[in-house]
Short mmCIF file of C-alpha atoms in Angstrom, two decimals:
data_model
loop_
_atom_site.label_atom_id
_atom_site.label_comp_id
_atom_site.label_asym_id
_atom_site.label_seq_id
_atom_site.Cartn_x
_atom_site.Cartn_y
_atom_site.Cartn_z
CA MET H 1 104.19 -13.34 -19.98
CA SER H 2 105.28 -16.67 -21.02
CA ILE H 3 102.69 -19.51 -21.07
CA TYR H 4 104.51 -21.17 -18.06
CA GLY H 5 104.40 -18.05 -16.22
CA VAL H 6 100.71 -17.63 -16.86
CA LEU H 7 99.97 -21.35 -15.92
CA LEU H 8 102.07 -20.90 -12.69
CA ASP H 9 100.41 -17.76 -11.81
CA GLN H 10 96.81 -18.98 -12.41
CA LEU H 11 97.23 -22.46 -11.01
CA PRO H 12 95.59 -21.60 -7.70
CA TYR H 13 92.57 -20.70 -9.61
CA LEU H 14 92.47 -23.71 -11.84
CA LEU H 15 93.03 -26.00 -8.78
CA GLN H 16 90.17 -24.15 -7.04
CA GLY H 17 88.06 -24.86 -10.23
CA LEU H 18 89.24 -28.43 -10.10
CA GLY H 19 88.12 -28.55 -6.34
CA ILE H 20 84.59 -27.37 -7.32
CA ALA H 21 84.50 -29.75 -10.11
CA VAL H 22 85.40 -32.64 -7.98
CA LEU H 23 82.89 -31.56 -5.27
CA LEU H 24 80.14 -31.35 -7.70
CA LEU H 25 81.13 -34.87 -8.99
CA MET H 26 81.02 -36.45 -5.45
CA ALA H 27 77.59 -34.53 -4.84
CA LEU H 28 75.92 -35.64 -8.01
CA LEU H 29 77.35 -39.34 -7.73
CA VAL H 30 75.99 -39.56 -4.37
CA VAL H 31 72.43 -38.11 -5.60
CA GLY H 32 72.66 -40.45 -8.67
CA LEU H 33 73.46 -43.30 -6.58
CA VAL H 34 70.66 -42.92 -4.07
CA LEU H 35 68.25 -42.25 -6.93
CA GLY H 36 69.54 -44.82 -9.39
CA LEU H 37 69.35 -47.64 -6.79
CA PHE H 38 65.84 -46.48 -5.64
CA PHE H 39 64.77 -46.29 -9.40
CA ALA H 40 66.25 -49.74 -10.25
CA LEU H 41 64.50 -51.29 -7.22
CA VAL H 42 61.21 -49.82 -7.95
CA GLU H 43 61.38 -50.77 -11.62
CA ILE H 44 62.05 -54.42 -10.71
CA TYR H 45 60.17 -55.11 -7.48
CA GLY H 46 57.69 -52.05 -7.35
CA PRO H 47 54.02 -52.26 -7.86
CA LEU H 48 52.63 -50.80 -11.01
CA TRP H 49 51.43 -47.51 -9.51
CA ALA H 50 55.20 -46.70 -8.33
CA ARG H 51 56.58 -48.11 -11.40
CA LEU H 52 54.95 -45.64 -13.87
CA PRO H 53 56.10 -42.43 -12.37
CA VAL H 54 59.69 -43.79 -11.76
CA TYR H 55 59.98 -44.91 -15.49
CA ALA H 56 58.66 -41.61 -16.54
CA LEU H 57 61.11 -39.78 -14.48
CA GLU H 58 64.10 -42.04 -15.37
CA ARG H 59 63.35 -41.73 -19.10
CA PHE H 60 63.00 -38.09 -18.95
CA ALA H 61 66.49 -37.76 -17.04
CA ARG H 62 68.10 -39.88 -19.76
CA GLY H 63 66.24 -38.44 -22.73
CA VAL H 64 66.91 -34.72 -22.16
CA PRO H 65 70.42 -33.04 -22.95
CA ALA H 66 72.31 -32.28 -19.74
CA ILE H 67 72.38 -28.59 -20.64
CA ILE H 68 68.59 -28.26 -20.88
CA LEU H 69 68.36 -30.03 -17.51
CA LEU H 70 70.86 -27.49 -16.16
CA PHE H 71 68.76 -24.69 -17.28
CA LEU H 72 65.41 -26.21 -16.27
CA PHE H 73 66.57 -26.59 -12.50
CA TYR H 74 68.42 -23.35 -12.45
CA TYR H 75 65.96 -20.77 -14.12
CA GLY H 76 62.73 -23.04 -13.49
CA ILE H 77 63.36 -23.55 -9.79
CA GLY H 78 64.97 -20.17 -9.57
CA ASN H 79 61.72 -18.61 -10.61
CA VAL H 80 60.27 -19.83 -7.54
CA TYR H 81 62.97 -19.93 -5.25
CA ALA H 82 66.52 -18.55 -5.68
CA ILE H 83 68.68 -21.51 -5.84
CA PRO H 84 72.58 -21.28 -6.02
CA SER H 85 73.99 -22.39 -9.31
CA PHE H 86 75.91 -25.23 -7.56
CA ALA H 87 72.91 -26.79 -5.88
CA ALA H 88 70.99 -26.53 -9.25
CA ALA H 89 73.90 -28.21 -10.95
CA VAL H 90 74.07 -30.98 -8.22
CA ALA H 91 70.16 -31.47 -8.82
CA ALA H 92 70.18 -31.67 -12.47
CA LEU H 93 73.30 -33.67 -13.03
CA GLY H 94 72.43 -35.78 -10.05
CA LEU H 95 69.11 -36.61 -11.63
CA ARG H 96 70.46 -37.35 -14.79
CA SER H 97 73.08 -39.64 -13.32
CA GLY H 98 70.18 -41.23 -11.38
CA GLY H 99 68.80 -42.27 -14.75
CA TYR H 100 72.01 -43.80 -16.10
CA GLN H 101 72.82 -45.39 -12.71
CA SER H 102 69.43 -46.94 -12.38
CA GLN H 103 70.01 -49.09 -15.64
CA ILE H 104 73.43 -50.12 -14.28
CA PHE H 105 71.91 -51.27 -11.13
CA ARG H 106 68.77 -52.68 -12.95
CA GLY H 107 71.10 -54.79 -15.24
CA ALA H 108 73.39 -55.92 -12.23
CA ILE H 109 70.34 -56.86 -10.05
CA GLN H 110 68.70 -58.90 -12.95
CA SER H 111 72.05 -60.61 -13.50
CA VAL H 112 71.72 -62.23 -10.01
CA PRO H 113 70.37 -65.81 -10.64
CA TYR H 114 66.70 -66.32 -9.39
CA GLY H 115 67.76 -69.11 -7.36
CA GLN H 116 69.35 -66.77 -4.95
CA MET H 117 66.10 -65.10 -4.31
CA LEU H 118 64.34 -68.46 -4.08
CA ALA H 119 66.94 -69.74 -1.45
CA ALA H 120 66.68 -66.59 0.46
CA ARG H 121 62.79 -66.72 0.57
CA ALA H 122 62.98 -70.59 1.49
CA ILE H 123 64.79 -69.80 4.73
CA GLY H 124 62.14 -67.31 5.60
CA MET H 125 63.51 -64.16 4.43
CA GLY H 126 61.02 -61.35 3.15
CA ARG H 127 61.27 -59.93 -0.11
CA MET H 128 62.68 -56.93 1.02
CA GLY H 129 65.39 -58.73 3.25
CA ALA H 130 66.29 -60.98 0.47
CA VAL H 131 66.77 -58.03 -1.89
CA ALA H 132 68.71 -55.95 0.82
CA TYR H 133 70.98 -58.92 2.21
CA ILE H 134 71.30 -61.39 -0.73
CA ILE H 135 70.60 -59.65 -3.94
CA VAL H 136 71.86 -56.00 -3.70
CA PRO H 137 75.38 -57.07 -2.20
CA GLN H 138 75.85 -59.38 -5.13
CA ALA H 139 74.54 -56.88 -7.69
CA LEU H 140 76.60 -54.07 -6.21
CA ARG H 141 79.83 -56.18 -7.14
CA HIS H 142 78.66 -56.70 -10.68
CA ALA H 143 77.75 -52.89 -10.99
CA ILE H 144 81.18 -51.50 -10.17
CA GLY H 145 82.76 -52.09 -13.57
CA PRO H 146 79.96 -50.13 -15.32
CA TRP H 147 79.78 -47.63 -12.56
CA SER H 148 83.34 -46.63 -13.11
CA ASN H 149 82.31 -45.73 -16.71
CA GLU H 150 79.62 -43.55 -15.26
CA PHE H 151 82.18 -41.91 -12.89
CA SER H 152 84.23 -40.72 -15.90
CA ALA H 153 81.28 -39.60 -18.01
CA GLU H 154 80.00 -37.43 -15.09
CA PHE H 155 83.14 -36.03 -14.27
CA LYS H 156 83.80 -34.78 -17.61
CA ASP H 157 80.19 -33.52 -17.74
CA THR H 158 80.70 -31.29 -14.62
CA SER H 159 82.15 -29.03 -16.92
CA LEU H 160 78.66 -28.38 -18.44
CA ALA H 161 77.75 -26.67 -15.08
CA TYR H 162 79.78 -23.79 -16.61
CA VAL H 163 76.68 -22.73 -18.56
CA ILE H 164 74.73 -21.78 -15.39
CA GLY H 165 77.77 -20.07 -13.84
CA VAL H 166 79.37 -22.60 -11.66
CA ILE H 167 82.89 -21.69 -11.34
CA GLU H 168 84.25 -24.93 -11.87
CA LEU H 169 87.63 -25.81 -13.88
CA THR H 170 86.42 -25.14 -17.38
CA ARG H 171 85.02 -21.69 -16.32
CA GLN H 172 88.13 -21.04 -14.51
CA ALA H 173 90.06 -21.83 -17.67
CA HIS H 174 87.86 -19.60 -19.71
CA TYR H 175 88.30 -16.56 -17.19
CA ILE H 176 92.12 -17.11 -17.59
CA ILE H 177 91.86 -17.06 -21.39
CA SER H 178 89.82 -13.79 -21.43
CA ASN H 179 92.03 -12.06 -18.95
CA GLN H 180 95.40 -13.11 -20.80
CA HIS H 181 93.78 -12.24 -24.25
CA GLY H 182 95.40 -15.58 -25.49
CA HIS H 183 97.06 -18.65 -24.71
CA THR H 184 93.77 -20.47 -25.43
CA LEU H 185 94.93 -23.55 -26.45
CA PRO H 186 97.80 -24.26 -23.72
CA VAL H 187 95.45 -23.17 -20.98
CA LEU H 188 92.67 -25.52 -22.14
CA LEU H 189 95.23 -28.36 -22.68
CA PHE H 190 96.44 -27.80 -19.22
CA ALA H 191 92.86 -28.13 -17.94
CA ALA H 192 92.37 -31.29 -20.13
CA VAL H 193 95.41 -32.78 -18.32
CA LEU H 194 93.84 -31.98 -14.93
CA TYR H 195 90.53 -33.66 -15.92
CA PHE H 196 92.44 -36.67 -17.26
CA VAL H 197 94.66 -37.10 -14.18
CA VAL H 198 91.81 -36.94 -11.69
CA ASN H 199 89.81 -39.13 -13.90
CA ARG H 200 92.58 -41.92 -14.03
CA PHE H 201 93.04 -41.68 -10.24
CA GLY H 202 89.40 -42.11 -9.54
CA ASN H 203 89.16 -45.13 -11.96
CA SER H 204 92.25 -46.72 -10.25
CA LEU H 205 90.50 -46.26 -6.79
CA LEU H 206 87.45 -47.89 -8.31
CA TYR H 207 89.44 -50.97 -9.62
CA ARG H 208 91.19 -51.27 -6.18
CA LEU H 209 87.61 -51.47 -4.60
CA GLU H 210 86.51 -54.00 -7.20
CA ASP H 211 89.73 -56.05 -6.23
CA ARG H 212 88.83 -55.70 -2.56
CA LEU H 213 85.27 -56.77 -2.96
CA GLU H 214 86.18 -59.53 -5.21
CA VAL H 215 84.97 -63.15 -4.12
CA PRO H 216 85.47 -66.29 -5.92
CA GLY H 217 82.39 -66.69 -8.44
CA PHE H 218 82.38 -63.04 -9.28
CA GLU H 219 84.83 -63.13 -12.13
CA ARG H 220 86.23 -59.59 -12.83
CA ARG H 221 87.69 -58.14 -15.95
CA SER H 222 90.83 -60.25 -16.46
CA MET T 1 47.47 -92.44 15.55
CA SER T 2 48.31 -88.92 16.48
CA GLU T 3 48.10 -86.10 14.15
CA PRO T 4 50.71 -86.27 11.15
CA LEU T 5 53.43 -83.78 10.87
CA LEU T 6 52.61 -82.86 7.33
CA ARG T 7 49.18 -83.22 5.83
CA ILE T 8 48.76 -82.58 2.03
CA GLU T 9 45.08 -82.48 1.19
CA ASP T 10 43.80 -82.19 -2.29
CA LEU T 11 46.62 -80.07 -3.94
CA HIS T 12 45.89 -78.70 -7.36
CA LYS T 13 48.25 -76.47 -9.46
CA SER T 14 47.84 -75.34 -13.04
CA TYR T 15 50.29 -73.58 -15.16
CA ALA T 16 48.72 -71.60 -18.26
CA GLY T 17 45.71 -74.18 -18.45
CA THR T 18 47.82 -77.39 -17.88
CA GLU T 19 46.92 -79.11 -14.62
CA VAL T 20 50.24 -80.45 -13.23
CA LEU T 21 48.92 -81.35 -9.83
CA LYS T 22 45.51 -83.11 -9.88
CA GLY T 23 44.41 -83.47 -6.29
CA ILE T 24 47.35 -84.73 -4.31
CA SER T 25 46.85 -86.00 -0.76
CA PHE T 26 49.02 -87.80 1.50
CA ASP T 27 50.46 -87.57 5.04
CA LEU T 28 54.00 -87.60 6.63
CA GLU T 29 54.41 -88.87 10.12
CA ARG T 30 56.90 -87.39 12.37
CA GLY T 31 60.48 -88.81 11.93
CA GLU T 32 59.20 -90.26 8.54
CA THR T 33 61.17 -90.03 5.21
CA LYS T 34 59.11 -90.23 1.95
CA VAL T 35 60.73 -90.27 -1.34
CA LEU T 36 58.82 -88.93 -4.32
CA ILE T 37 59.58 -90.49 -7.69
CA GLY T 38 58.05 -90.15 -11.23
CA PRO T 39 58.86 -89.22 -14.78
CA SER T 40 59.87 -85.66 -15.52
CA GLY T 41 56.70 -83.45 -15.84
CA SER T 42 54.92 -85.53 -13.24
CA GLY T 43 54.56 -82.74 -10.82
CA LYS T 44 56.99 -83.93 -8.16
CA SER T 45 59.08 -80.71 -7.91
CA THR T 46 55.93 -78.55 -8.08
CA LEU T 47 54.45 -80.57 -5.23
CA LEU T 48 57.49 -80.09 -3.14
CA ARG T 49 57.56 -76.34 -3.83
CA CYS T 50 53.83 -75.91 -3.04
CA VAL T 51 54.54 -77.37 0.53
CA ASN T 52 56.35 -74.09 1.51
CA HIS T 53 54.57 -71.98 -1.06
CA LEU T 54 57.70 -71.28 -3.20
CA THR T 55 54.90 -72.18 -5.66
CA ARG T 56 51.41 -71.14 -4.62
CA PRO T 57 49.03 -73.90 -4.99
CA ASP T 58 45.61 -73.16 -6.66
CA ARG T 59 43.58 -75.37 -4.30
CA GLY T 60 44.11 -77.57 -1.43
CA ARG T 61 45.44 -77.38 2.13
CA ILE T 62 48.86 -77.95 3.57
CA VAL T 63 49.16 -78.47 7.27
CA LEU T 64 52.21 -78.62 9.07
CA ASP T 65 52.39 -79.66 12.64
CA GLY T 66 48.65 -78.60 12.97
CA ASP T 67 49.51 -75.19 11.39
CA GLU T 68 48.11 -74.41 8.01
CA VAL T 69 50.55 -73.03 5.57
CA VAL T 70 49.03 -69.77 4.63
CA ASP T 71 50.30 -66.73 2.85
CA ASN T 72 49.96 -64.17 5.49
CA ARG T 73 52.44 -65.79 7.85
CA ILE T 74 54.63 -67.62 5.17
CA ASN T 75 58.10 -66.19 6.14
CA ALA T 76 57.72 -67.54 9.80
CA ILE T 77 56.46 -70.89 8.41
CA ARG T 78 59.16 -71.09 5.83
CA ALA T 79 61.82 -70.45 8.36
CA THR T 80 60.80 -73.82 9.95
CA ILE T 81 60.83 -75.81 6.67
CA GLY T 82 64.11 -76.80 5.34
CA PHE T 83 64.52 -76.73 1.61
CA VAL T 84 67.40 -78.26 -0.37
CA PHE T 85 67.70 -77.33 -4.16
CA GLN T 86 68.86 -79.31 -6.81
CA ASP T 87 71.57 -76.51 -7.93
CA PHE T 88 72.44 -75.89 -4.23
CA ASN T 89 71.63 -72.05 -4.49
CA LEU T 90 74.09 -71.07 -1.93
CA PHE T 91 74.57 -67.27 -1.52
CA THR T 92 77.65 -66.65 -3.74
CA HIS T 93 78.91 -63.71 -1.89
CA LEU T 94 78.97 -65.25 1.51
CA ARG T 95 81.57 -67.98 2.92
CA ALA T 96 80.14 -71.37 3.80
CA LEU T 97 79.87 -70.38 7.62
CA ASP T 98 77.70 -67.17 6.68
CA ASN T 99 75.59 -69.05 4.28
CA VAL T 100 74.70 -71.31 7.28
CA ALA T 101 74.55 -68.43 9.61
CA VAL T 102 72.55 -65.76 7.54
CA GLY T 103 69.18 -67.31 8.30
CA LEU T 104 69.73 -67.37 12.19
CA TRP T 105 71.02 -63.89 12.02
CA ARG T 106 68.71 -62.09 9.54
CA VAL T 107 65.64 -64.20 9.96
CA ARG T 108 65.70 -65.42 13.47
CA GLY T 109 67.22 -62.34 14.94
CA MET T 110 70.05 -64.07 16.65
CA ASP T 111 73.30 -61.99 17.28
CA ARG T 112 75.82 -62.84 14.61
CA ARG T 113 78.39 -64.27 16.97
CA SER T 114 76.00 -66.90 18.26
CA ALA T 115 74.63 -67.60 14.73
CA ARG T 116 78.08 -68.12 13.53
CA GLU T 117 78.88 -70.51 16.44
CA ARG T 118 75.77 -72.36 15.71
CA ALA T 119 76.60 -72.45 12.01
CA ALA T 120 80.05 -73.86 12.78
CA ARG T 121 78.45 -76.84 14.55
CA GLU T 122 76.06 -77.41 11.70
CA LEU T 123 79.07 -77.40 9.29
CA GLU T 124 80.70 -80.01 11.47
CA ARG T 125 77.64 -82.17 11.41
CA VAL T 126 77.78 -82.40 7.64
CA GLY T 127 81.71 -83.03 7.87
CA LEU T 128 82.71 -79.54 6.45
CA ALA T 129 84.01 -77.86 9.57
CA ASN T 130 87.46 -77.34 7.68
CA ARG T 131 85.69 -75.54 4.88
CA ALA T 132 83.99 -72.87 6.82
CA GLU T 133 86.00 -69.93 5.11
CA ALA T 134 85.43 -71.04 1.58
CA TYR T 135 83.24 -69.41 -0.85
CA PRO T 136 80.58 -71.51 -2.58
CA ALA T 137 82.68 -71.35 -5.96
CA GLU T 138 85.68 -72.93 -4.07
CA LEU T 139 83.68 -75.96 -3.02
CA SER T 140 82.89 -79.12 -5.11
CA GLY T 141 79.21 -80.01 -5.98
CA GLY T 142 78.97 -82.26 -3.18
CA GLN T 143 80.43 -79.98 -0.70
CA GLN T 144 78.08 -77.19 -1.77
CA GLN T 145 75.18 -79.53 -1.29
CA ARG T 146 76.20 -80.42 2.04
CA VAL T 147 76.43 -76.66 3.25
CA SER T 148 72.94 -76.17 1.79
CA ILE T 149 71.85 -79.07 3.91
CA ALA T 150 73.61 -77.34 7.03
CA ARG T 151 71.92 -74.15 5.95
CA ALA T 152 68.47 -75.87 6.37
CA LEU T 153 69.57 -77.68 9.72
CA ALA T 154 70.46 -74.42 11.38
CA MET T 155 67.09 -73.21 11.38
CA ASP T 156 65.75 -76.33 13.40
CA PRO T 157 63.54 -77.27 10.69
CA ARG T 158 60.47 -79.22 11.37
CA ILE T 159 60.75 -80.98 8.02
CA ILE T 160 63.40 -80.90 5.24
CA LEU T 161 62.21 -81.03 1.60
CA PHE T 162 64.86 -82.00 -0.87
CA ASP T 163 64.26 -81.24 -4.65
CA GLU T 164 66.44 -83.70 -6.58
CA PRO T 165 69.35 -83.03 -4.18
CA THR T 166 71.99 -85.19 -6.18
CA SER T 167 70.74 -84.75 -9.69
CA ALA T 168 73.47 -82.13 -10.55
CA LEU T 169 76.09 -84.21 -8.91
CA ASP T 170 78.63 -86.85 -10.26
CA PRO T 171 78.26 -90.41 -8.85
CA GLU T 172 81.11 -89.99 -6.39
CA LEU T 173 79.88 -86.70 -5.13
CA THR T 174 76.24 -88.15 -4.87
CA GLU T 175 77.45 -90.66 -2.23
CA GLU T 176 78.79 -88.08 0.20
CA VAL T 177 75.43 -86.24 0.15
CA VAL T 178 73.34 -89.27 0.48
CA GLU T 179 75.35 -90.38 3.33
CA VAL T 180 74.43 -87.12 5.13
CA MET T 181 70.86 -87.72 4.25
CA ARG T 182 70.87 -91.26 5.62
CA GLN T 183 72.36 -89.89 8.80
CA LEU T 184 69.57 -87.38 9.07
CA ALA T 185 66.84 -90.10 8.45
CA ARG T 186 68.59 -92.27 11.36
CA GLU T 187 68.42 -89.26 13.53
CA GLY T 188 64.76 -89.06 13.06
CA MET T 189 64.43 -85.92 10.83
CA THR T 190 61.22 -85.77 8.92
CA MET T 191 62.13 -85.52 5.21
CA LEU T 192 60.29 -85.47 1.86
CA VAL T 193 62.61 -86.16 -0.92
CA VAL T 194 62.28 -85.82 -4.55
CA SER T 195 64.90 -88.11 -5.89
CA HIS T 196 65.51 -91.05 -8.31
CA GLU T 197 68.56 -92.17 -6.04
CA MET T 198 67.20 -95.52 -5.47
CA GLY T 199 70.05 -96.51 -3.24
CA PHE T 200 68.89 -93.89 -0.72
CA ALA T 201 65.26 -94.74 -1.23
CA ARG T 202 65.85 -98.52 -0.36
CA SER T 203 68.07 -97.69 2.61
CA ALA T 204 66.28 -94.74 4.16
CA ALA T 205 62.68 -94.36 2.83
CA ASP T 206 59.84 -95.30 4.86
CA GLU T 207 57.68 -95.04 1.78
CA ILE T 208 57.95 -94.21 -1.90
CA ILE T 209 55.45 -92.39 -3.57
CA PHE T 210 55.05 -92.83 -7.37
CA MET T 211 53.52 -89.95 -9.34
CA ASP T 212 52.50 -89.62 -12.96
CA HIS T 213 50.69 -86.83 -14.66
CA GLY T 214 49.78 -84.95 -11.52
CA VAL T 215 48.35 -87.71 -9.47
CA ILE T 216 49.72 -90.49 -7.01
CA VAL T 217 49.70 -93.65 -8.88
CA GLU T 218 50.81 -95.81 -5.91
CA GLU T 219 52.63 -95.59 -2.77
CA GLY T 220 54.32 -98.00 -0.40
CA PRO T 221 57.39 -99.22 1.38
CA PRO T 222 60.33 -99.61 -0.82
CA GLU T 223 60.79 -103.40 -0.38
CA LYS T 224 57.01 -103.70 -1.25
CA LEU T 225 56.97 -101.47 -4.16
CA PHE T 226 60.14 -102.99 -5.78
CA ARG T 227 58.77 -106.52 -5.13
CA ASP T 228 55.16 -106.27 -6.15
CA ALA T 229 53.83 -102.95 -7.44
CA GLN T 230 50.12 -102.87 -8.23
CA HIS T 231 50.37 -100.84 -11.23
CA ALA T 232 52.28 -101.66 -14.35
CA ARG T 233 53.22 -98.08 -14.75
CA THR T 234 55.04 -98.11 -11.34
CA ARG T 235 56.82 -101.59 -12.41
CA ASP T 236 57.79 -100.03 -15.58
CA PHE T 237 59.13 -96.84 -14.02
CA LEU T 238 61.04 -98.63 -11.28
CA ARG T 239 62.68 -100.81 -13.81
CA ILE T 240 63.94 -97.81 -15.75
CA ILE T 241 65.25 -95.95 -13.02
CA SER T 242 67.15 -99.24 -11.55
CA GLY T 243 68.29 -100.07 -14.86
CA SER T 244 69.86 -96.63 -15.55
CA HIS T 245 71.28 -96.63 -12.22
CA ALA T 246 72.83 -100.02 -12.60
CA GLN T 247 74.38 -98.81 -16.03
CA GLU T 248 75.71 -95.92 -14.36
CA GLU T 249 77.54 -98.13 -11.89
CA GLY T 250 78.72 -100.46 -14.64
CA ALA T 251 80.29 -97.61 -16.60
CA SER T 252 82.07 -95.99 -13.69
#
């Protein structure tokens, strides 16, 4: 069969794999967003007893290879409680993304001038209120740029979930290559194009979000 | 005489072993305006920040309207004390109107619409009704400072503290802010102002307090202080700031 025939024939599987990859991306980014914001807030504003375990977890998440994290979650938790590979991937990659995102948010929060906190406290806001209503809304605007980088990196890394058996795009491509006994490069190239297209599309959405949230005084990439 | 609105008693504050406030005491009556002057490092701004505990004093008492300023109710107390910063500190992500409304809404728990109606009235009071939708970065320094005064006014403060409100402004922008402050003084607002704007002090202050090295050297009504200050240090300092002011006017 010609390579076009193969790709056309196998397109549904590739798209299915792409769908799983996007689903995994969304889930792990949400987990990472919640964890990352939490880590950052604790690291900046938390008491020492809360900061120490958060530091440890965040450093661990960023300091260990993603593949090891995937195995740890899949087999480690799997020892006690059978966990689907997709859930293990969301947990492992989500935790790692939380580590990375925490540093994005930490930088963004710390780039908000201290006078903003002072002014909020001076009108009687508590510290939590000032963080929630004044600091974080400004910090998130600063964070979108670096966050789009994290988006791209994590989308590409969803392919690692392949190693614990999540049937995402890379694994689908691999199945096709095994079944067809060949066409290795074209199939992988096609998968690469799919990754690339979704990645650019996601980034353009994030740029548009950045534009929409732009207010004077938060000068954006030019 | 009735109880003063603000009583400051024996206030002490040190930073890293250096005592910047060495026992400050004075009263502010209801409706009074006092202007704090003194060389940089004399402790004026620290004193001002101690009043609402933006800086926590080491020792001493601050009593506002019979209410001691203490940490465990500090947010409720701060909500009744206006504070105007040298560099405005408007909330960058909020329009002028919401800068003024946010305290009513998020601190006082007023519903958002009433908060914004009230905020619109305060913006009108400082002459900025037509800039309600502007973001801080779109406003001149003088306009930003007037918004920040409106933000303080919206909370119905018992007193407003001004920390060098015109030091970051060009002379022509200074005037529009000073005019708003004069108007507040006339309306009977109680104000404690750190400023070397002698035009304001002469026309609106009931008293000038001269501080140096963490103590009050001398205090008195402006005309008295300008005419015959008791201390050489006060006279020298008044001469310096009046001189630099005259120079500025001459240059412009």
